[in-house]
mmCIF file of C-alpha atoms (C1' of nucleotides) in Angstrom:
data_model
loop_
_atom_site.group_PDB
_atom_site.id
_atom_site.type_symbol
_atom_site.label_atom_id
_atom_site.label_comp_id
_atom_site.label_asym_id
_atom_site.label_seq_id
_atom_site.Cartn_x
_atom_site.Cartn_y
_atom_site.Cartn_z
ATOM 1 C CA UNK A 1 -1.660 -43.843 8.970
ATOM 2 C CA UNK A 2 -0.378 -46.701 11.409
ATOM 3 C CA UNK A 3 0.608 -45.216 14.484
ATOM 4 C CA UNK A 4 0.917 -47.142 18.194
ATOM 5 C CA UNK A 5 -0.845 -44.730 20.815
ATOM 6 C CA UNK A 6 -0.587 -44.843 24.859
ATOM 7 C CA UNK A 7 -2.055 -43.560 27.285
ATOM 8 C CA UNK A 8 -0.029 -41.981 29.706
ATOM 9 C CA UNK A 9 -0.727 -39.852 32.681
ATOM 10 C CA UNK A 10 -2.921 -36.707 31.865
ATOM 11 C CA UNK A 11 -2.952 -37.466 28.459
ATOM 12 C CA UNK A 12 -1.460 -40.047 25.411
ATOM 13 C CA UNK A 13 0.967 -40.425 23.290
ATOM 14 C CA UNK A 14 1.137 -41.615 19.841
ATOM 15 C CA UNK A 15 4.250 -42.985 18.098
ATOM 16 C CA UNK A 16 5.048 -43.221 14.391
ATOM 17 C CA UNK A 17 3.066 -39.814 13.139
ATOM 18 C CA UNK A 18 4.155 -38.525 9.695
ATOM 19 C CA UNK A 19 3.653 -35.261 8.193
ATOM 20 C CA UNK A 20 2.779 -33.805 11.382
ATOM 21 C CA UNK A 21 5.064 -30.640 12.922
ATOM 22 C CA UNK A 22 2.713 -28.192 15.327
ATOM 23 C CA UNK A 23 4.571 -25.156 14.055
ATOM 24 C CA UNK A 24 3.383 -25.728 10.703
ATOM 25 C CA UNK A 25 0.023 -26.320 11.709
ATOM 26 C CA UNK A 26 -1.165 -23.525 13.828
ATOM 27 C CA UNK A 27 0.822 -21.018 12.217
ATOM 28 C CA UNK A 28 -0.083 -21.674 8.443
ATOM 29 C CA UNK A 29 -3.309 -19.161 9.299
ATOM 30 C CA UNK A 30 -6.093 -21.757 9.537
ATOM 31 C CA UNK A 31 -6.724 -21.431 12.590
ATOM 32 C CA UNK A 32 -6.373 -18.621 15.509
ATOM 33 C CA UNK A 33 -7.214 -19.963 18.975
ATOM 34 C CA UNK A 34 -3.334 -21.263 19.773
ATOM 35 C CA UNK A 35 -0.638 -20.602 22.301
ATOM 36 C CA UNK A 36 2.999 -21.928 21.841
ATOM 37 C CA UNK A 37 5.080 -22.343 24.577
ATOM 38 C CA UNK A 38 8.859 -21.938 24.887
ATOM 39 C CA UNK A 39 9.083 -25.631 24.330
ATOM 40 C CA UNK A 40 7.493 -25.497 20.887
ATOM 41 C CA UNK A 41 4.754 -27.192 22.531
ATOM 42 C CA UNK A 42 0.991 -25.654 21.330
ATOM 43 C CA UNK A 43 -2.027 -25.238 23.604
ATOM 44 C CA UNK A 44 -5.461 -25.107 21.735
ATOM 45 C CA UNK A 45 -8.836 -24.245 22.500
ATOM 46 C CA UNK A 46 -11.082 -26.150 20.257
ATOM 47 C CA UNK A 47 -14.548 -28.075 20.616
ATOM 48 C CA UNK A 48 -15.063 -26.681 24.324
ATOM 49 C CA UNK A 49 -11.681 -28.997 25.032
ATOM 50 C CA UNK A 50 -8.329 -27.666 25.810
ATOM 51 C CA UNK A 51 -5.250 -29.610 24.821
ATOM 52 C CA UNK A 52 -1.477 -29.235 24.622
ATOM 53 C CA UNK A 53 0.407 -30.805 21.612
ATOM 54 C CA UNK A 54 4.002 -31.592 21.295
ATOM 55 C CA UNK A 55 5.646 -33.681 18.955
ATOM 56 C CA UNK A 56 9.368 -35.072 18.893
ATOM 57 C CA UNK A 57 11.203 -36.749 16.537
ATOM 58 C CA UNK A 58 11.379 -40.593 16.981
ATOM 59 C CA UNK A 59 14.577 -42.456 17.972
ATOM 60 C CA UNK A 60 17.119 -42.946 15.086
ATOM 61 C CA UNK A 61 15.794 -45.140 12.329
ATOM 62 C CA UNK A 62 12.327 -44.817 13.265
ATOM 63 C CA UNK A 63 9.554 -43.207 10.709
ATOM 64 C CA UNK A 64 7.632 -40.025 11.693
ATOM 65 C CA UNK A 65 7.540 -38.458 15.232
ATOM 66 C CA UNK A 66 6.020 -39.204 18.351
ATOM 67 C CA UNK A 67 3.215 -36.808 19.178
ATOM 68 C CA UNK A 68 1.939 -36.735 22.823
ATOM 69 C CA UNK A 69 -1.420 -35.250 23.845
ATOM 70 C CA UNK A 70 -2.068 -33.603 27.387
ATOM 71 C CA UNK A 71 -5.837 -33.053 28.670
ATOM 72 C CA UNK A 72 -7.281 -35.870 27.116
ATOM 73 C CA UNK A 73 -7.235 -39.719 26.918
ATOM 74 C CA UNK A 74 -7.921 -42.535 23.849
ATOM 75 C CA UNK A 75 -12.253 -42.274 23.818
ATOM 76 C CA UNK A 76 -11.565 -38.328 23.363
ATOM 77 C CA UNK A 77 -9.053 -38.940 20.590
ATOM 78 C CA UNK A 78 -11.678 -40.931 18.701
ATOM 79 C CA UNK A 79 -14.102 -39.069 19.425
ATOM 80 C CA UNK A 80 -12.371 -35.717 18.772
ATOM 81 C CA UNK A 81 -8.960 -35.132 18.263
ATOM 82 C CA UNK A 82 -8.406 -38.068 15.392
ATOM 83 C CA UNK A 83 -10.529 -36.356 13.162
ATOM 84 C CA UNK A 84 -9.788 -32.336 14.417
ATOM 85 C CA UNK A 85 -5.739 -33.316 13.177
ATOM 86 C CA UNK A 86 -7.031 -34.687 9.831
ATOM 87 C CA UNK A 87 -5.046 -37.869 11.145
ATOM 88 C CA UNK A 88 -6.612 -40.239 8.849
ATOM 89 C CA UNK A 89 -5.305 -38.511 5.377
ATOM 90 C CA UNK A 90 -2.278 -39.406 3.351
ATOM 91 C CA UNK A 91 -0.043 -36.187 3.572
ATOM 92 C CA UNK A 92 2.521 -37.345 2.128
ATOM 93 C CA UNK A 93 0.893 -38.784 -1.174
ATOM 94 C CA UNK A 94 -0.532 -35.302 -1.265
ATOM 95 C CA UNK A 95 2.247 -33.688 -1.156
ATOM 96 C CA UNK A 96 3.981 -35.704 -3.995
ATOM 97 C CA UNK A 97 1.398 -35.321 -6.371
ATOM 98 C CA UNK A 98 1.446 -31.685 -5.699
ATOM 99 C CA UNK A 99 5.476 -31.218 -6.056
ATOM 100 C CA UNK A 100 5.194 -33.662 -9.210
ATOM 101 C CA UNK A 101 6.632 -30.910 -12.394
ATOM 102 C CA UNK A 102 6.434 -28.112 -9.695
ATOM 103 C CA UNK A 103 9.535 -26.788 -8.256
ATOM 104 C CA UNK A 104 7.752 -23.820 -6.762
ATOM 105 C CA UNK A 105 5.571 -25.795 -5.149
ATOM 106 C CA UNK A 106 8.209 -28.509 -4.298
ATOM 107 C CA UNK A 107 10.248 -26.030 -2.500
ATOM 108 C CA UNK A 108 6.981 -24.418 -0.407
ATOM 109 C CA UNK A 109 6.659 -27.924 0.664
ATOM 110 C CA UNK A 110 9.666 -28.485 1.684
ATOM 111 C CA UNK A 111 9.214 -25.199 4.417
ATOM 112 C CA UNK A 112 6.113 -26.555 5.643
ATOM 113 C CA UNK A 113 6.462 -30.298 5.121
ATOM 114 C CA UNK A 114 3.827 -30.899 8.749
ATOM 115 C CA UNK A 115 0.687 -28.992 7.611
ATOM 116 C CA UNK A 116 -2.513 -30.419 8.390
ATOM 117 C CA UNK A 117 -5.857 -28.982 7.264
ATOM 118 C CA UNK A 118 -7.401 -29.005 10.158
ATOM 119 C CA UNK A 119 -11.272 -30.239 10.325
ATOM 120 C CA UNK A 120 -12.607 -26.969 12.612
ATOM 121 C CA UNK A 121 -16.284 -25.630 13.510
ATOM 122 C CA UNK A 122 -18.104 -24.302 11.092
ATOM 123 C CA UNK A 123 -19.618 -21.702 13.025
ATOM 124 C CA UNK A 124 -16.229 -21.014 14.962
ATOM 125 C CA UNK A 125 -14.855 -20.617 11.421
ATOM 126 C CA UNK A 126 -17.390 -18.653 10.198
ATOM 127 C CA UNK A 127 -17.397 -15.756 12.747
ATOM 128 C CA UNK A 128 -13.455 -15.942 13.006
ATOM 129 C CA UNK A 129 -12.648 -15.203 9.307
ATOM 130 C CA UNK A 130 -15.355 -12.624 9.161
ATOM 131 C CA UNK A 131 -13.112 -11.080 11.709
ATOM 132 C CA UNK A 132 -10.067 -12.101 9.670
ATOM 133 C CA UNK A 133 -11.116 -9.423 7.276
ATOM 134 C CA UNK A 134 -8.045 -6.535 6.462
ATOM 135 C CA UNK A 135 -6.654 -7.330 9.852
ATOM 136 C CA UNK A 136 -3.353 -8.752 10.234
ATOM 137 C CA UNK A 137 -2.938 -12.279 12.178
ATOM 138 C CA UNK A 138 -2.069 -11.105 16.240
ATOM 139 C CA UNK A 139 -4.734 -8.898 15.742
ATOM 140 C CA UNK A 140 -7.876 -11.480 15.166
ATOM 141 C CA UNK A 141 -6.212 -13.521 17.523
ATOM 142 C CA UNK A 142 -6.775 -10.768 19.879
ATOM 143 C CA UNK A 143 -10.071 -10.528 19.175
ATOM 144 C CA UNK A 144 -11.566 -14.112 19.082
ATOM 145 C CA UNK A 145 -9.930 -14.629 22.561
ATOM 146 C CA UNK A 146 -11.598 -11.421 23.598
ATOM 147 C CA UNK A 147 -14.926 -12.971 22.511
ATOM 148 C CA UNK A 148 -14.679 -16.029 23.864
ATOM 149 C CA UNK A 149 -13.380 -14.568 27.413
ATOM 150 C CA UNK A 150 -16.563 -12.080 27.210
ATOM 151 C CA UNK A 151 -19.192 -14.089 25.545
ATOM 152 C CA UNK A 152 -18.172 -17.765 25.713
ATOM 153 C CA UNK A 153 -18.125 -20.766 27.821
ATOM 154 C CA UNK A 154 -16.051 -21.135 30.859
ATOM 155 C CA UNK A 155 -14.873 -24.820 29.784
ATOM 156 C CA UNK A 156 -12.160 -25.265 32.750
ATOM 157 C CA UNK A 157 -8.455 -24.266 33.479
ATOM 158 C CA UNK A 158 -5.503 -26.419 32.352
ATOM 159 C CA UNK A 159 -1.663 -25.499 33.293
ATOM 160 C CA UNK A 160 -2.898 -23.183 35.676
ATOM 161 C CA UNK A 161 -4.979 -20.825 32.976
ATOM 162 C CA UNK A 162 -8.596 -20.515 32.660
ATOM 163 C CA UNK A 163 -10.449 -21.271 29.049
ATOM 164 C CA UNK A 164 -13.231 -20.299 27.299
ATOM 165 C CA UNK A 165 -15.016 -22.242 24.469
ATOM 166 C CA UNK A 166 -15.989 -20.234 21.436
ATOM 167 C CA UNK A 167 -19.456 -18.270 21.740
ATOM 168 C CA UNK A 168 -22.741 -19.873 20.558
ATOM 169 C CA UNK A 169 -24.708 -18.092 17.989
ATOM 170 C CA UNK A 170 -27.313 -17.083 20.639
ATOM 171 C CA UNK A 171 -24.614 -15.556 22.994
ATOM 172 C CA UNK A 172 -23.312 -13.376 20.122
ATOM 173 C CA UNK A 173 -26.559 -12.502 18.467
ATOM 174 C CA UNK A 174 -28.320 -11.055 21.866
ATOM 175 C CA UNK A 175 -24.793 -9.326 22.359
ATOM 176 C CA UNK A 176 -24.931 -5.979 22.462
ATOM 177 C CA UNK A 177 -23.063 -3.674 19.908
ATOM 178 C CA UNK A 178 -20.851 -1.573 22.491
ATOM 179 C CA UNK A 179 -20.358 -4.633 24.484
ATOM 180 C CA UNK A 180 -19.058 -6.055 21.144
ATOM 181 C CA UNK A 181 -17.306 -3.335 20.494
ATOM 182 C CA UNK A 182 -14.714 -3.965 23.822
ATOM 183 C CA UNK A 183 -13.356 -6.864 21.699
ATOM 184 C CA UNK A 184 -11.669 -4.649 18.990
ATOM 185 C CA UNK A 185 -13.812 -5.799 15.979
ATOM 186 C CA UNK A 186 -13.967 -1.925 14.867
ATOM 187 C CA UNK A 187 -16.804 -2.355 11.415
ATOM 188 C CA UNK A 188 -16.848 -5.673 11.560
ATOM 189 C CA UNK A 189 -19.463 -5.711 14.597
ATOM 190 C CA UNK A 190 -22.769 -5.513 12.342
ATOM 191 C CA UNK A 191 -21.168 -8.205 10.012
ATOM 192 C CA UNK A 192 -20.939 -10.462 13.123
ATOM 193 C CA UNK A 193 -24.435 -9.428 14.903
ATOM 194 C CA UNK A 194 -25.957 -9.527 12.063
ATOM 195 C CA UNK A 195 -24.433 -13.717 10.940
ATOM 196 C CA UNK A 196 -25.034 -14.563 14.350
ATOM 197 C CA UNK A 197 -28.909 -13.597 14.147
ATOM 198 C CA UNK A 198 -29.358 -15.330 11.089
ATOM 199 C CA UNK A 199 -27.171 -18.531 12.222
ATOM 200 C CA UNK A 200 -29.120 -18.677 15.704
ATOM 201 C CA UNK A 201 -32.437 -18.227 13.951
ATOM 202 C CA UNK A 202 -31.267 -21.799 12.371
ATOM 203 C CA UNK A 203 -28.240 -23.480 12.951
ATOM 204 C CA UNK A 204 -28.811 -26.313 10.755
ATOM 205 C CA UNK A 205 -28.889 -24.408 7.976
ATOM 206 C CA UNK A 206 -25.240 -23.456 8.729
ATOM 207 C CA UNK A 207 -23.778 -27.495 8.875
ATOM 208 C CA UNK A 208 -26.092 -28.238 6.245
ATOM 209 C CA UNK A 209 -23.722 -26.517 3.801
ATOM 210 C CA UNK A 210 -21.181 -28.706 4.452
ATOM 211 C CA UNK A 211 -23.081 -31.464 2.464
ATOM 212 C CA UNK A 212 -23.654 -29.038 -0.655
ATOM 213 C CA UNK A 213 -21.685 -28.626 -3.996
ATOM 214 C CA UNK A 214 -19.018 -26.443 -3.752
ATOM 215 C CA UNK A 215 -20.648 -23.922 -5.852
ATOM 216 C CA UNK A 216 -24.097 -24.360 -3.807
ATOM 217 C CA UNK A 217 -22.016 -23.920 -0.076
ATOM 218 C CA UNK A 218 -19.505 -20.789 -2.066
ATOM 219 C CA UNK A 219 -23.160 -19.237 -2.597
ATOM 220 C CA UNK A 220 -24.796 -20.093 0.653
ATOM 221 C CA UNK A 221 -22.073 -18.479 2.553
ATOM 222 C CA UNK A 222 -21.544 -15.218 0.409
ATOM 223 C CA UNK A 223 -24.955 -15.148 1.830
ATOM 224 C CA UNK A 224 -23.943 -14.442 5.233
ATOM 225 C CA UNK A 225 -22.974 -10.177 5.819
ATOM 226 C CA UNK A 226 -19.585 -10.089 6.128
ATOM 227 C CA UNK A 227 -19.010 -13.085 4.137
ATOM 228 C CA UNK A 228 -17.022 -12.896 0.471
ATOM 229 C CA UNK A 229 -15.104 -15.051 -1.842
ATOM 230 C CA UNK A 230 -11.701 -14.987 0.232
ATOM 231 C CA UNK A 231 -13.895 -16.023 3.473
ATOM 232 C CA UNK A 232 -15.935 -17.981 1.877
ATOM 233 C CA UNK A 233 -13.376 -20.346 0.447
ATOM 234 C CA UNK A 234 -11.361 -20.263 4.001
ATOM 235 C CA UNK A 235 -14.694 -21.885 5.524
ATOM 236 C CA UNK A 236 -14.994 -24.082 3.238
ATOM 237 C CA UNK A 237 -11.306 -25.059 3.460
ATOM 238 C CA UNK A 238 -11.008 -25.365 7.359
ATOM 239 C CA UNK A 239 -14.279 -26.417 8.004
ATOM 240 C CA UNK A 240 -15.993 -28.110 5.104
ATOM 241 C CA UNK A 241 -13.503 -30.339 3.591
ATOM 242 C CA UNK A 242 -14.102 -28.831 0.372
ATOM 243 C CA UNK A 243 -10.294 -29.271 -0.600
ATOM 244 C CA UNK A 244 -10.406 -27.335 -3.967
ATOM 245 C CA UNK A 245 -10.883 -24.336 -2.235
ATOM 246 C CA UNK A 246 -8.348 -21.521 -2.385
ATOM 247 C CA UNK A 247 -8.251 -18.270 -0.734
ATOM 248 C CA UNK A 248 -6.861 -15.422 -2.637
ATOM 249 C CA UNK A 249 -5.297 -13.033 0.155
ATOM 250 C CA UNK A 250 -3.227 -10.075 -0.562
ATOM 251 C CA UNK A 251 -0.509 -12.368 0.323
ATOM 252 C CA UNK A 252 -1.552 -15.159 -1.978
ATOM 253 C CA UNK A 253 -2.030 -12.879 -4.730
ATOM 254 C CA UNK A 254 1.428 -11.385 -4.407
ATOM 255 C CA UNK A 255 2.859 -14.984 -3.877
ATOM 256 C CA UNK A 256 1.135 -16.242 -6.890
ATOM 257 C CA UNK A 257 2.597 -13.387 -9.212
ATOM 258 C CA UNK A 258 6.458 -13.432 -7.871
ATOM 259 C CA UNK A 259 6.486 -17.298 -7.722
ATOM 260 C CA UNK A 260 4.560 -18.080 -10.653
ATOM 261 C CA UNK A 261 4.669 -15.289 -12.846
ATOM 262 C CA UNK A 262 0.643 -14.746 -13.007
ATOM 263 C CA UNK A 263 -2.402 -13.002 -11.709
ATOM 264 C CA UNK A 264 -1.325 -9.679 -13.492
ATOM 265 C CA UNK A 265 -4.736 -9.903 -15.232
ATOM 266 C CA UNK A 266 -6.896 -10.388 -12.381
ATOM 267 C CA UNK A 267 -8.629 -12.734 -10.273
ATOM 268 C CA UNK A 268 -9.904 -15.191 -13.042
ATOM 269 C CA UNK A 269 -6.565 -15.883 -14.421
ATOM 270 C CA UNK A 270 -5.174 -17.100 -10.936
ATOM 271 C CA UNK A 271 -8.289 -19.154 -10.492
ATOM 272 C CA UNK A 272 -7.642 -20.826 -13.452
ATOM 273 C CA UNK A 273 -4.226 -21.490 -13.135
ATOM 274 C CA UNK A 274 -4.872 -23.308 -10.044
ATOM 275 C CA UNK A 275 -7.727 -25.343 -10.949
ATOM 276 C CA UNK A 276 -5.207 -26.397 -13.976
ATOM 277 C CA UNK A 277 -1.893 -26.798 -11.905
ATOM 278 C CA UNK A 278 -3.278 -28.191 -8.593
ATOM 279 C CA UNK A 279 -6.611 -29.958 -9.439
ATOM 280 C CA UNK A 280 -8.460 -30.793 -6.306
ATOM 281 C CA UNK A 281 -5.904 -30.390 -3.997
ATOM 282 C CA UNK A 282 -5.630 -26.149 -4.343
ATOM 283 C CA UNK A 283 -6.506 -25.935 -0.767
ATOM 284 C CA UNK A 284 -3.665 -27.945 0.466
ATOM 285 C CA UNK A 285 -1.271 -25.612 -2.248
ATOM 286 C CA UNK A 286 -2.786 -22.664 -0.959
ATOM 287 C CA UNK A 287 -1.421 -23.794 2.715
ATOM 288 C CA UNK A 288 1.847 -24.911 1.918
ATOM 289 C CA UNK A 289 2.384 -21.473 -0.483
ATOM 290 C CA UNK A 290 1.218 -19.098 2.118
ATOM 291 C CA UNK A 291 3.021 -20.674 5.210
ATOM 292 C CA UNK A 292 6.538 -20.725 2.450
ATOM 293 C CA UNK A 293 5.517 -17.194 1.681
ATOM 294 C CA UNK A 294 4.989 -16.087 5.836
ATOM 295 C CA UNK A 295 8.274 -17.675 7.138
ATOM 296 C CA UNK A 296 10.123 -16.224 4.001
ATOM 297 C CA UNK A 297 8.782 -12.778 4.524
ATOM 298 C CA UNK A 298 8.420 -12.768 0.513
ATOM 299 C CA UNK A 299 5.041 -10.756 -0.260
ATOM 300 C CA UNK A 300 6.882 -8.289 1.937
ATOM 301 C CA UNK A 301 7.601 -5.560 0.152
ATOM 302 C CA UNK A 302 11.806 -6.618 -0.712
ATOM 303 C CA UNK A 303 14.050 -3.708 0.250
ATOM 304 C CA UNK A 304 14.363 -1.772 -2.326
ATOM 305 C CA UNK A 305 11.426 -1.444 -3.520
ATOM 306 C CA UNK A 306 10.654 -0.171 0.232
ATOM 307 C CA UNK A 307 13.285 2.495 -0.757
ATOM 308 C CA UNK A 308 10.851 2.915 -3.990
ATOM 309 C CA UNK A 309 7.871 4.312 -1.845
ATOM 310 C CA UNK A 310 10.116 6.165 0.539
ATOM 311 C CA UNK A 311 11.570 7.804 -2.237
ATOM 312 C CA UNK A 312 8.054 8.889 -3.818
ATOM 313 C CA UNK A 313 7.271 9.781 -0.400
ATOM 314 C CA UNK A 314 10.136 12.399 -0.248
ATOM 315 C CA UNK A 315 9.142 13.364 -3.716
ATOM 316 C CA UNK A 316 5.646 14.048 -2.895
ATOM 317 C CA UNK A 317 6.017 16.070 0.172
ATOM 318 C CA UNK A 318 9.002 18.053 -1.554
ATOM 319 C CA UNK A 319 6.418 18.592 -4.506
ATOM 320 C CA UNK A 320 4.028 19.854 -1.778
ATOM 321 C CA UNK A 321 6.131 22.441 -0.331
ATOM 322 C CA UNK A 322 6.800 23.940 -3.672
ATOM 323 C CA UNK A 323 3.527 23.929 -4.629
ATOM 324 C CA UNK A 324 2.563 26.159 -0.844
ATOM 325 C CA UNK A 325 5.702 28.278 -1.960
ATOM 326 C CA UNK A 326 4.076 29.216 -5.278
ATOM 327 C CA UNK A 327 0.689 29.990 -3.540
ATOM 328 C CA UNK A 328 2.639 33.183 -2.034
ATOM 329 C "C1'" DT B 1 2.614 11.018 10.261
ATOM 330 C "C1'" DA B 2 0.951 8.210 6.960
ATOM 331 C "C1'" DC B 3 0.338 3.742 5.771
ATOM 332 C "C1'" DC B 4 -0.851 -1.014 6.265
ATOM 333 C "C1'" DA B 5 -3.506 -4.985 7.855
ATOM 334 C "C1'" DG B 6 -5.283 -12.632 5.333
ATOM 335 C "C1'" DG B 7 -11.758 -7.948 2.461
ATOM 336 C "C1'" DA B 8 -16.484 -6.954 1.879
ATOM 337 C "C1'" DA B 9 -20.179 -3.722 0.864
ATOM 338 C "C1'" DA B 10 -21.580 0.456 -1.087
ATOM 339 C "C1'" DT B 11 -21.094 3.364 -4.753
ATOM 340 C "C1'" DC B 12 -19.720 4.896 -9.237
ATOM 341 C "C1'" DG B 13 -19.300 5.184 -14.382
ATOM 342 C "C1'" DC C 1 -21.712 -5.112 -14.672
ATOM 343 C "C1'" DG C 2 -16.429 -4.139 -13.554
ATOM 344 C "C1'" DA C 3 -13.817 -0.799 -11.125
ATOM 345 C "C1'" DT C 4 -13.232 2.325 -7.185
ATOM 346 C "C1'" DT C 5 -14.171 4.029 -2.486
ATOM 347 C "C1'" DT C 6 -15.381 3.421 2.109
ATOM 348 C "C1'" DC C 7 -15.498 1.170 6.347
ATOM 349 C "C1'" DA C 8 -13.090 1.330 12.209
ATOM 350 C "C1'" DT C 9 -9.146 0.354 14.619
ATOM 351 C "C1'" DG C 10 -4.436 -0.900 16.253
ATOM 352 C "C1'" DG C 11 0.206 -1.160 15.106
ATOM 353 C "C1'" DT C 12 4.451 0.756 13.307
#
DNA sequence: TACCAGGAAATCG
DNA sequence: CGATTTCATGGT
């Protein structure tokens, strides 16, 4: 991408981004450690950094937006950020390729037209979608801030707030359980004791898998308590660049059989279907379906079939109370 | 109150 | 093996 960048005071500024809208980004579920602002602007945690992103559109006739940058300056941006945005990838090629003979997808695109995949920490990822597990979204928020305010760096304040950088394996594996326990992770504390012991005990082994096969890293990190298929392919997604991946969430799976009519015969046929319909690029799909799917509350359960369950609910207790009535 | 939440591990047949 | 049950907790 050719973009013009400034620096500016307490920060920089970069003109002519495409495919780029924060919104999209930090609230298509890749990613947890985020704060929006009433100005739309987004405040991240990431890398033992802190920075504040904002993006506006460009003056009339211009290409793409102009994204500015606060906490930082150009030798961090290299260093860091360039890469952390995915800033060097085509989005847009992507996302024609994907839409091509695919109004479904076409139309998911169009809601989230400024996702980024972002390039995270593998160990950050790792522990955070081990918490991810049957909780909803606020929730493991909650609880990776609450680690990283108990267990994790102090790494400075910013807009008058202090920060924390995300826990090293050592801090979390000599953690104790009921101190663990303070930060809401309910079962989930063995699973993230237990990685943390085995990640400390050798980290390389852990950034090592990003150079594997995808089928050698999908195995190396079922490995890892806590870890499954769903988990396994959001690490590899968000941390590994292993783009193929997709997570199948109860959302996804819902998504997948009210948008494209499948998945009614289990986990292989959706699998299938996407290494068929999407190639390579599932991963970047799977981001642009679920975000479509979030912000249009479909996977929801619609209204009337809400009024479905209600009504077997009122059918079951009324059943219940005629079945006490005959035990007199 | 009962049910659900971006699932994984243990257990069952 | 594939299918079902259990797991701890907060929110609604």
């Amino acid at each position: 991408m050719e973009y013009n960048m400034k620096e500016e005071k307490g920060g920089i500024r970069l003109e002519g981004i495409s495919d780029f809208e924060p919104s999209h980004i930090f609230e298509c579920g890749q990613c947890f450690r985020w704060a929006r602002k009433e100005d739309g602007s987004y405040t991240i945690a990431a890398g033992n950094r802190v920075i504040r992103v904002a993006c506006r559109k460009g003056p009339a006739g211009r290409r793409g937006c102009t994204l500015t940058l606060k906490n930082t300056d150009i030798e961090e941006f290299y260093g860091k950020w360039q890469d952390y945005f995915d800033l060097q990838r085509d989005y847009g090629a992507i996302k024609e390729t994907l839409a091509e003979n695919d109004d479904v997808m076409r139309k998911a695109i169009s809601f989230g037209e400024g996702i980024r995949i972002l390039n995270q920490d593998e160990w950050e990822t790792l522990i955070s979608f081990i918490l991810s597990q049957n909780r909803s979204i606020p929730l493991i928020q909650r609880s990776v801030e609450a680690l990283c305010r108990r267990f994790g760096p102090r790494i400075g304040t910013f807009d008058g707030k202090t920060y924390y950088g995300f826990p090293e394996p050592e801090a979390l594996a000599r953690a104790k359980p009921e101190d663990l326990g303070n930060c809401c992770l309910g079962y989930r504390t063995g699973y993230v004791l237990k990685t943390a012991a085995k990640v400390a005990a050798d980290p390389q082994s852990l950034y090592k898998i990003k150079e594997a096969s995808w089928a050698e890293a999908f195995q190396a990190l079922n490995d890892f308590p806590g870890v499954g298929p769903k988990v396994a392919n959001c690490i590899m997604l968000f941390s590994m660049g292993k783009y193929e991946s997709f997570p199948v969430d109860v959302w996804v799976r819902r998504l997948m059989n009210i948008l494209y009519g499948i998945g009614e015969e289990g986990e292989k046929e959706i699998g299938s279907f996407v290494r068929r319909q999407f190639g390579d690029l599932g991963g970047f799909a799977q981001q642009y379906l679920f975000y479509y799917a979030r912000t249009r509350g479909l996977g929801k359960r619609q209204q009337t079939e809400k009024n479905k369950t209600a009504e077997a609910k009122q059918e079951r207790i009324r059943r219940k109370k005629n079945v006490d009535r005959s035990d007199r």
